[in-house]
mmCIF file of C-alpha atoms in Angstrom:
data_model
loop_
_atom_site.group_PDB
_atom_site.id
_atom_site.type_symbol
_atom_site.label_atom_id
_atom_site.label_comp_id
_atom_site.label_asym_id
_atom_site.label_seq_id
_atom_site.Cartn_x
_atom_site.Cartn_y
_atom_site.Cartn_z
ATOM 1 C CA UNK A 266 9.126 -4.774 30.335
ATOM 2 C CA UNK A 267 6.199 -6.417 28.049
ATOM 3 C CA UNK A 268 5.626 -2.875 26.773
ATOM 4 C CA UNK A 269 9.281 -1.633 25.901
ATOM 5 C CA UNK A 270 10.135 -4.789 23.859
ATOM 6 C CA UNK A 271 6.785 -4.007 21.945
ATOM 7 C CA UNK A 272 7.260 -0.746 21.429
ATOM 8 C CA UNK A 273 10.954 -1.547 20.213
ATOM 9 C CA UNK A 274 9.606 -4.648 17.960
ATOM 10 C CA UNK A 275 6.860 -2.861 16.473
ATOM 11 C CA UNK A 276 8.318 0.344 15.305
ATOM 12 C CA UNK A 277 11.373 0.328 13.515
ATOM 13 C CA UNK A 278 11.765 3.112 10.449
ATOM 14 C CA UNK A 279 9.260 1.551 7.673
ATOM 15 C CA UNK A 280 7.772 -0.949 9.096
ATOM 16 C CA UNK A 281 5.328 -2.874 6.968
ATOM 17 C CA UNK A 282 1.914 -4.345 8.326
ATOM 18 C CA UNK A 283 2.996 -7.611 8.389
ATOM 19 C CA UNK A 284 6.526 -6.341 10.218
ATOM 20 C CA UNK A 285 4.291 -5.445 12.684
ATOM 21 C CA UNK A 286 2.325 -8.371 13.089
ATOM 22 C CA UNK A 287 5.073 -10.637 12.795
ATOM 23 C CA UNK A 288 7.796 -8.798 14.929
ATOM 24 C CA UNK A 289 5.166 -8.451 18.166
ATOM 25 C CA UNK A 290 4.688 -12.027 18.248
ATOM 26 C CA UNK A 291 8.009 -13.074 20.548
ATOM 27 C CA UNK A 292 7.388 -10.541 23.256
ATOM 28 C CA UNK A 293 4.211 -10.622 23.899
ATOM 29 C CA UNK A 294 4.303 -14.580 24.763
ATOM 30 C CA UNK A 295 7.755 -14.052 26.298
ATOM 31 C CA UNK A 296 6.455 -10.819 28.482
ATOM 32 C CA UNK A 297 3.090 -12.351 29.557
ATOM 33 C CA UNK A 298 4.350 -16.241 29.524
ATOM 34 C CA UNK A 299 1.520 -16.650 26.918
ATOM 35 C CA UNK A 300 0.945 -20.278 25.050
ATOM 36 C CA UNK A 301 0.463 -17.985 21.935
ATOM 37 C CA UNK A 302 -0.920 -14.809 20.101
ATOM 38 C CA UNK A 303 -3.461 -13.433 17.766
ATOM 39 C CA UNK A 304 -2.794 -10.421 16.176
ATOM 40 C CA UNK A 305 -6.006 -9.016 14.023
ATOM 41 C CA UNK A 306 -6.007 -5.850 12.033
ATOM 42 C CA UNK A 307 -9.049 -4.494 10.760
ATOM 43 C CA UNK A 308 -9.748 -3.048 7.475
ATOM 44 C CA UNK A 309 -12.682 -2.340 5.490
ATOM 45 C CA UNK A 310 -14.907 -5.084 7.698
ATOM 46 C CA UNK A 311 -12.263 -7.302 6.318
ATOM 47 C CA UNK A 312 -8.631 -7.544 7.547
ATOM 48 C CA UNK A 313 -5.364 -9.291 7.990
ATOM 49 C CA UNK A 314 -3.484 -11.210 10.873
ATOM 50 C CA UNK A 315 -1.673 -13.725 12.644
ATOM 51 C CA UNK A 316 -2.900 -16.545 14.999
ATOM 52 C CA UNK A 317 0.813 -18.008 16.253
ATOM 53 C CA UNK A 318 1.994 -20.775 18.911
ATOM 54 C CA UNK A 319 4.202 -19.876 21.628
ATOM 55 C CA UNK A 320 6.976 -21.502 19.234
ATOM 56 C CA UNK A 321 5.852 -19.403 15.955
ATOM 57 C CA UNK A 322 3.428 -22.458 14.353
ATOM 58 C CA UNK A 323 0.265 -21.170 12.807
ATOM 59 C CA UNK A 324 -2.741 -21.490 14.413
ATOM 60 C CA UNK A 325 -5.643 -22.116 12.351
ATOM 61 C CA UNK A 326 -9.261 -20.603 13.655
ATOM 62 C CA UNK A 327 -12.493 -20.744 12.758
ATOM 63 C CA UNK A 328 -14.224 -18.186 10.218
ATOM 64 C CA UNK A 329 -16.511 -17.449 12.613
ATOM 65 C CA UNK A 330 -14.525 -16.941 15.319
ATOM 66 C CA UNK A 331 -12.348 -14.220 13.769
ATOM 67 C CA UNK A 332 -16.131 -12.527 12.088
ATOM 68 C CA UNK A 333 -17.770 -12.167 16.191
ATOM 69 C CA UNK A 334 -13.929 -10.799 17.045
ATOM 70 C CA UNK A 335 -13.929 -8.219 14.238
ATOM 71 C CA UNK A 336 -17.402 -7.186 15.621
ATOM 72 C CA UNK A 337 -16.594 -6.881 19.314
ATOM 73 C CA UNK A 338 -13.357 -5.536 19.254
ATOM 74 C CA UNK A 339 -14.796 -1.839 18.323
ATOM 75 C CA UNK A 340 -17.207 -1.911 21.435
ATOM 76 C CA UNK A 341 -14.057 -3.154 23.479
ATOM 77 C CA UNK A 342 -12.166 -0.119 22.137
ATOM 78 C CA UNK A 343 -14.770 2.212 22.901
ATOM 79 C CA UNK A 344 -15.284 0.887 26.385
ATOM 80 C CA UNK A 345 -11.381 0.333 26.886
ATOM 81 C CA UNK A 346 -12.229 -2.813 28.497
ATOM 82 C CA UNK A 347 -10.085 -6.471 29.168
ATOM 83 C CA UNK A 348 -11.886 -9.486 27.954
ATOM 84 C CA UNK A 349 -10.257 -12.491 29.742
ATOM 85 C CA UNK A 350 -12.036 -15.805 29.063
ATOM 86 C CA UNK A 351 -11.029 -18.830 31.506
ATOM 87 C CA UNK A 352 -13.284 -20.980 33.693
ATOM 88 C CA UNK A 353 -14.691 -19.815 36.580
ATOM 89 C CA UNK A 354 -14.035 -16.059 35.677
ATOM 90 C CA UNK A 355 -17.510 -14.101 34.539
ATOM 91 C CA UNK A 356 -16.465 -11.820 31.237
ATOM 92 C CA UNK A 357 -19.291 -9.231 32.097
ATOM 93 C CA UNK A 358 -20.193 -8.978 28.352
ATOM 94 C CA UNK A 359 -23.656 -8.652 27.290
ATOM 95 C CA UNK A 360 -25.574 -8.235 24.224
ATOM 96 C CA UNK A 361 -23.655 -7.699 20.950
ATOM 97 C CA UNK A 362 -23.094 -10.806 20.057
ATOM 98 C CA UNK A 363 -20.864 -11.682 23.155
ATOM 99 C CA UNK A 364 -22.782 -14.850 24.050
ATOM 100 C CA UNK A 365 -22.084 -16.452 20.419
ATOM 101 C CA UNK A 366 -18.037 -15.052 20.896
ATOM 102 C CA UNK A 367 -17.623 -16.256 24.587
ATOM 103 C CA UNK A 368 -19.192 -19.333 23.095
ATOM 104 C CA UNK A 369 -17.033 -20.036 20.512
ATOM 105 C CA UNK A 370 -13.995 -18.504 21.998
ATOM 106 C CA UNK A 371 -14.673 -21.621 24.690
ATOM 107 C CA UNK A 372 -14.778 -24.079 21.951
ATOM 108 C CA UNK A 373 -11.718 -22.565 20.257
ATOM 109 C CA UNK A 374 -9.764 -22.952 23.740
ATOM 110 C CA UNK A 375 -10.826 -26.158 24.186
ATOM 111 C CA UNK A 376 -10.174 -27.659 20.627
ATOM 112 C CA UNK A 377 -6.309 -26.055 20.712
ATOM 113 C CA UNK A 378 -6.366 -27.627 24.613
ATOM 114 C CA UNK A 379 -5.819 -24.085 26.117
ATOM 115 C CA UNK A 380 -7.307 -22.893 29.396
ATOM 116 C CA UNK A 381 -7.943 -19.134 29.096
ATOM 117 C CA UNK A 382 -7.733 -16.027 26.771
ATOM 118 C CA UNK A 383 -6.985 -12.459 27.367
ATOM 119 C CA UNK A 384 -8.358 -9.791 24.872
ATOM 120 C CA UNK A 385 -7.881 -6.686 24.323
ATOM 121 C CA UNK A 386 -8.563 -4.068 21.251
ATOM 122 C CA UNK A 387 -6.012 -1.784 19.434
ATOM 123 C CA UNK A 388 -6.568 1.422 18.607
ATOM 124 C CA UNK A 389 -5.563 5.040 17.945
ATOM 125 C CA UNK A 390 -8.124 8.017 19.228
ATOM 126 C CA UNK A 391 -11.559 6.761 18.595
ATOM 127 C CA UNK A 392 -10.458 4.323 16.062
ATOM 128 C CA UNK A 393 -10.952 0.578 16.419
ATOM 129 C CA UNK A 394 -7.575 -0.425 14.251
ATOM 130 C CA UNK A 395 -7.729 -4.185 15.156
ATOM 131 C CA UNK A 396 -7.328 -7.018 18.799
ATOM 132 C CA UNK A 397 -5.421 -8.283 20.320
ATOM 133 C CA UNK A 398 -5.200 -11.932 22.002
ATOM 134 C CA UNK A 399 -3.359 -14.136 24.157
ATOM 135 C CA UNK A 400 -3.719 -17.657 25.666
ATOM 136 C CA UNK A 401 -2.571 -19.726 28.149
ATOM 137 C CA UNK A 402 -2.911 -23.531 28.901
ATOM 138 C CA UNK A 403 -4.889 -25.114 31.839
ATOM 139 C CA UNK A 404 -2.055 -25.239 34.518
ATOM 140 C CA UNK A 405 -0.855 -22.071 34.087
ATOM 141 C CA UNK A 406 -1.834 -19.170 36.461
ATOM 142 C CA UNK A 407 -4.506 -16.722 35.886
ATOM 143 C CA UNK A 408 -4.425 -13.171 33.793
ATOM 144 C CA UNK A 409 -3.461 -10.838 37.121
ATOM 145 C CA UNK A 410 -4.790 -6.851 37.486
ATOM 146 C CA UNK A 411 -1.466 -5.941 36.968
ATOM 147 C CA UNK A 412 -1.293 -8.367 33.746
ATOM 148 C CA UNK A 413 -4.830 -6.729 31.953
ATOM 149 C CA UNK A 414 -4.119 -3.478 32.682
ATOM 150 C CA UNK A 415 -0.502 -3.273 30.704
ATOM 151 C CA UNK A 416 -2.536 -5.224 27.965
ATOM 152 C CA UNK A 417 -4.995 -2.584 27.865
ATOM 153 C CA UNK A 418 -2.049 0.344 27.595
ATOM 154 C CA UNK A 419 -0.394 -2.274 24.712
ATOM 155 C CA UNK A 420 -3.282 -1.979 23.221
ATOM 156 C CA UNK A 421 -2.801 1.859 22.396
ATOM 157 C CA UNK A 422 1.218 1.274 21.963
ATOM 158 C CA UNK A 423 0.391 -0.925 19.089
ATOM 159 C CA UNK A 424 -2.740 0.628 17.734
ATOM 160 C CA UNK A 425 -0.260 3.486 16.829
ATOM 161 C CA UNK A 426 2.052 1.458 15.823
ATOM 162 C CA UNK A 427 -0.636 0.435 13.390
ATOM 163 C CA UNK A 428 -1.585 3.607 12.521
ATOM 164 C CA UNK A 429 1.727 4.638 11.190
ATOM 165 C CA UNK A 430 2.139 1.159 9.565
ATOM 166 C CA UNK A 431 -0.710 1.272 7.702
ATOM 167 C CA UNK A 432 -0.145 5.185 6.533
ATOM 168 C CA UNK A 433 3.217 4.218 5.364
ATOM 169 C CA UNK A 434 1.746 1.067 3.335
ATOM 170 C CA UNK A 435 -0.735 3.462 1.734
ATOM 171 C CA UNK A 436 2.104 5.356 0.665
ATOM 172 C CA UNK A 437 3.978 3.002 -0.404
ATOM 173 C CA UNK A 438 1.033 1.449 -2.760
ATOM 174 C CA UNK A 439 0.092 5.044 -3.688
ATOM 175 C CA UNK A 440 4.113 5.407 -5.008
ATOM 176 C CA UNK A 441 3.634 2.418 -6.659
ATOM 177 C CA UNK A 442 0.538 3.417 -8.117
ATOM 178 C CA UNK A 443 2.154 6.599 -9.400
ATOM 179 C CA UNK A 444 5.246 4.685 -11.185
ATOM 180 C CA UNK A 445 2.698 2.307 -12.915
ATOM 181 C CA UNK A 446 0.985 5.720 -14.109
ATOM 182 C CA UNK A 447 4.173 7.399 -15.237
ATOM 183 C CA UNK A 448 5.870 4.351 -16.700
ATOM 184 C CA UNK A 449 2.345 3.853 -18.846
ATOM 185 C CA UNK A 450 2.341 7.406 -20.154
ATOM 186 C CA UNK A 451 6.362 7.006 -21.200
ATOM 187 C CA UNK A 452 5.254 3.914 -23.210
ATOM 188 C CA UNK A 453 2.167 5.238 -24.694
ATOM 189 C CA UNK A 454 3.990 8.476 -25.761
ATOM 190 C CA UNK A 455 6.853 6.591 -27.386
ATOM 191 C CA UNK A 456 4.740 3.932 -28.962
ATOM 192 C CA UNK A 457 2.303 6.879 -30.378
ATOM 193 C CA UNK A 458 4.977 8.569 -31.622
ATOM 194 C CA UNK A 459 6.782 5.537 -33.684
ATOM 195 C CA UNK A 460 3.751 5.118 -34.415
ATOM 196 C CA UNK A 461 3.390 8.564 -35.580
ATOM 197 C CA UNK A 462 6.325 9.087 -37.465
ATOM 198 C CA UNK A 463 5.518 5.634 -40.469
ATOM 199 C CA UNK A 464 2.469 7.649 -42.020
ATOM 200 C CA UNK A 465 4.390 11.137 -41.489
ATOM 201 C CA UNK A 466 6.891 9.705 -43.584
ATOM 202 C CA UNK A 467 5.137 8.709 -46.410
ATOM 203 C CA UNK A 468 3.011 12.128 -46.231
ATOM 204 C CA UNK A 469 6.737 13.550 -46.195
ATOM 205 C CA UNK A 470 7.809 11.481 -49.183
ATOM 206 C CA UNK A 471 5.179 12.015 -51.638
ATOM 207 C CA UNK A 472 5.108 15.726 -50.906
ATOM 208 C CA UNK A 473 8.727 16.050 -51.756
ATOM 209 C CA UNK A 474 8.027 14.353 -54.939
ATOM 210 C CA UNK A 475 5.060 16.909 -55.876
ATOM 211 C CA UNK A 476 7.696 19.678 -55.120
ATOM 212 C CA UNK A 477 9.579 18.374 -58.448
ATOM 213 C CA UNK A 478 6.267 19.145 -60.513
ATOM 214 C CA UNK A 479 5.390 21.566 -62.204
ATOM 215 C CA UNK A 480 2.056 22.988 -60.108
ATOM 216 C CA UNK A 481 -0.247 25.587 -60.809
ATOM 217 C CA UNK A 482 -0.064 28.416 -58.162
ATOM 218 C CA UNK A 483 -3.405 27.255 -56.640
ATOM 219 C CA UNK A 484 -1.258 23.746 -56.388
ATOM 220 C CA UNK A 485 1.470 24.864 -55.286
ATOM 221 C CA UNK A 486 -0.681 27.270 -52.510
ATOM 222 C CA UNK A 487 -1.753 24.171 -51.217
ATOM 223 C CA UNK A 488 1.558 22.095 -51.670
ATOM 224 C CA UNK A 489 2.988 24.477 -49.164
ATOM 225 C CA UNK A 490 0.638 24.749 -46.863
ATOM 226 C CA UNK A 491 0.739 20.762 -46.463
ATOM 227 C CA UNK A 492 4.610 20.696 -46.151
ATOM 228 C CA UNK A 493 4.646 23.389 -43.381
ATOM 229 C CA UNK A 494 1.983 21.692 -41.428
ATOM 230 C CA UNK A 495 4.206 18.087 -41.808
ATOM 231 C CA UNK A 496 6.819 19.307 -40.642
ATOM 232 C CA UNK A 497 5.560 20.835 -37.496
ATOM 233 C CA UNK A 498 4.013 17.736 -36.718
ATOM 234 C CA UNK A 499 7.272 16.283 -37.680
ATOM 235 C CA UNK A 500 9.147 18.605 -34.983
ATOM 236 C CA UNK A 501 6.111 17.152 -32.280
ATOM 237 C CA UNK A 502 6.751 13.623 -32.901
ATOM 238 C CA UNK A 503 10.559 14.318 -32.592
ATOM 239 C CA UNK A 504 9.410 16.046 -28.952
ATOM 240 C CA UNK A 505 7.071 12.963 -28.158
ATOM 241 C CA UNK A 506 9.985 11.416 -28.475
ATOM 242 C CA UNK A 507 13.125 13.010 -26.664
ATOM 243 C CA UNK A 508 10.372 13.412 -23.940
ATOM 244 C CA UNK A 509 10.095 9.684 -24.013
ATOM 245 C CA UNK A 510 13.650 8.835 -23.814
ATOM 246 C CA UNK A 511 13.902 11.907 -20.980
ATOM 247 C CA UNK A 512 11.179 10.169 -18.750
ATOM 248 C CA UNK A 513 13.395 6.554 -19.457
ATOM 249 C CA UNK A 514 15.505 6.294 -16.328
ATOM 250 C CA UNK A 515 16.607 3.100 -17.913
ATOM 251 C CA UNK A 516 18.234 5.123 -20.832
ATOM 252 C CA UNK A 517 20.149 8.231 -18.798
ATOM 253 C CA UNK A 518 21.059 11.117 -21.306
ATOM 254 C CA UNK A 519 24.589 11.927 -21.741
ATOM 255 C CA UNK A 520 25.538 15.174 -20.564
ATOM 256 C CA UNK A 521 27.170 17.656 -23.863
ATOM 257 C CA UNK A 522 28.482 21.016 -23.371
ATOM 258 C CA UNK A 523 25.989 23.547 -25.103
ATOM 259 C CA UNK A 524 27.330 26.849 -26.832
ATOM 260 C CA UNK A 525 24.100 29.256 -25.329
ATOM 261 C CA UNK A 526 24.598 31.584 -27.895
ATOM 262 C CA UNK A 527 23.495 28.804 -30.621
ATOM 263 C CA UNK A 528 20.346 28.060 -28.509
ATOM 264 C CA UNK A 529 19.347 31.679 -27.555
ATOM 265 C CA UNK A 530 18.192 33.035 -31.188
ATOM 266 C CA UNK A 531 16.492 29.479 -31.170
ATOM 267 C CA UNK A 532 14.470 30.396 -28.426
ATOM 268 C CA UNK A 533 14.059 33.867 -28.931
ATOM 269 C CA UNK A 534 12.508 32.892 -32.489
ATOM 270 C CA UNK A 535 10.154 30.695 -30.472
ATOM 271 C CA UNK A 536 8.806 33.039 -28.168
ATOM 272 C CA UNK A 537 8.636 35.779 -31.003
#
């Protein structure tokens, strides 16, 4: 039962990280009558998560404690092995680090007045994606077989869970990314070509007026030659910016019927 509300909280269509994190939290204390839940990814050496009472209240813990987790949890993952911590249970973990974790794990307990914990990693194929962690207080009963084993097989239902959370939210940053990139180039093209067109129209302007002299043919040789080459880089700014206001979704073009047979010399003249 634990594992179908799981699967059912932590994959609806684009989930988010956090969704995940934050949507696991009610079953897993409701389907293992847990006192609360920790909920680590791991990214980079880094990561993100969620430490929650039974009733949703953050639970602060220890820098340390979550650094000897983040190292463990890879060796759990590889092993596919239950860690349950409680009093008179023996953990069977050696080396690694596990004395200083069991160690502070114990101190953790006993500061937030809880009896045991039961951890587990997450993961997808050989990847370590995060753990996994639930507590109970003193009087309650202990973790049973049946108990660590669907904990283990969570494990895998939310490491993929993970997996395609975490592919989606590099998607969705890489989208992002893109319409940063693309909403850049629109401004840079129209502020280059305002900014463009001011000196273009001076260059026009005093060109216009040298037309009206009288020019010796060497001039005049030259005269043309600057004229043609304004105005094609007049026609590029004007193409800077239509392409400017075409890129604009903010500024939609308004649809015009075209007569082809205008446009067709146009672009036969082009190409020839």
């Amino acid at each position: 039962t634990a594992r179908r509300l799981i699967r059912a909280a932590s994959m609806p269509a684009h989930a988010s990280l956090e969704a995940v994190l934050l949507s696991t939290h009610r079953p897993l204390v409701e389907g293992f009558s847990a006192a609360g839940s920790w909920l680590q990814v791991i990214e980079d050496g880094a990561g993100r998560g969620y430490a929650q009472a039974r009733d949703g209240e953050p639970v602060v813990l220890s820098e340390r404690m979550v650094r000897l987790a983040h190292g463990l949890a890879p060796r759990l993952w590889r092993e596919q092995r239950v860690l349950v911590i409680a009093d008179g249970v023996e953990p069977g973990l050696q080396g690694d680090g596990a004395g200083q974790l069991l160690a502070e794990a114990r101190r953790q307990l006993a500061e937030l007045e809880l009896g045991s914990a039961l951890a587990v990693a997450l993961g997808a194929g050989t990847d370590c994606l995060g753990f996994l962690v639930l507590t109970r207080h003193a009087d309650a009963p202990p973790w049973s077989p049946v108990e660590t084993t669907s904990a283990l097989q969570i494990g895998h239902d939310l490491g993929a869970a993970l997996m395609t959370a975490r592919a989606l939210e590099r998607e969705r940053n890489l989208v992002s990314e893109l319409q940063q990139l693309d909403d850049y180039r629109s401004q840079l093209i129209a502020t280059l070509s305002h900014e463009l067109r001011t000196p273009l129209t001076v260059i026009s302007g005093n060109l216009e007026l040298l037309g009206d002299l009288e020019l010796e043919d060497l001039a005049d040789r030259y005269h043309q030659a600057m004229t043609r080459g304004t105005t094609r880089m007049q026609k590029v700014v004007d193409d800077l910016l239509l392409l400017a206001r075409v890129s604009d979704p903010r500024h939609p073009l308004a649809r015009t019927p075209v007569d082809l047979r205008d446009v067709l010399p146009e672009a036969a003249g082009l190409i020839g």
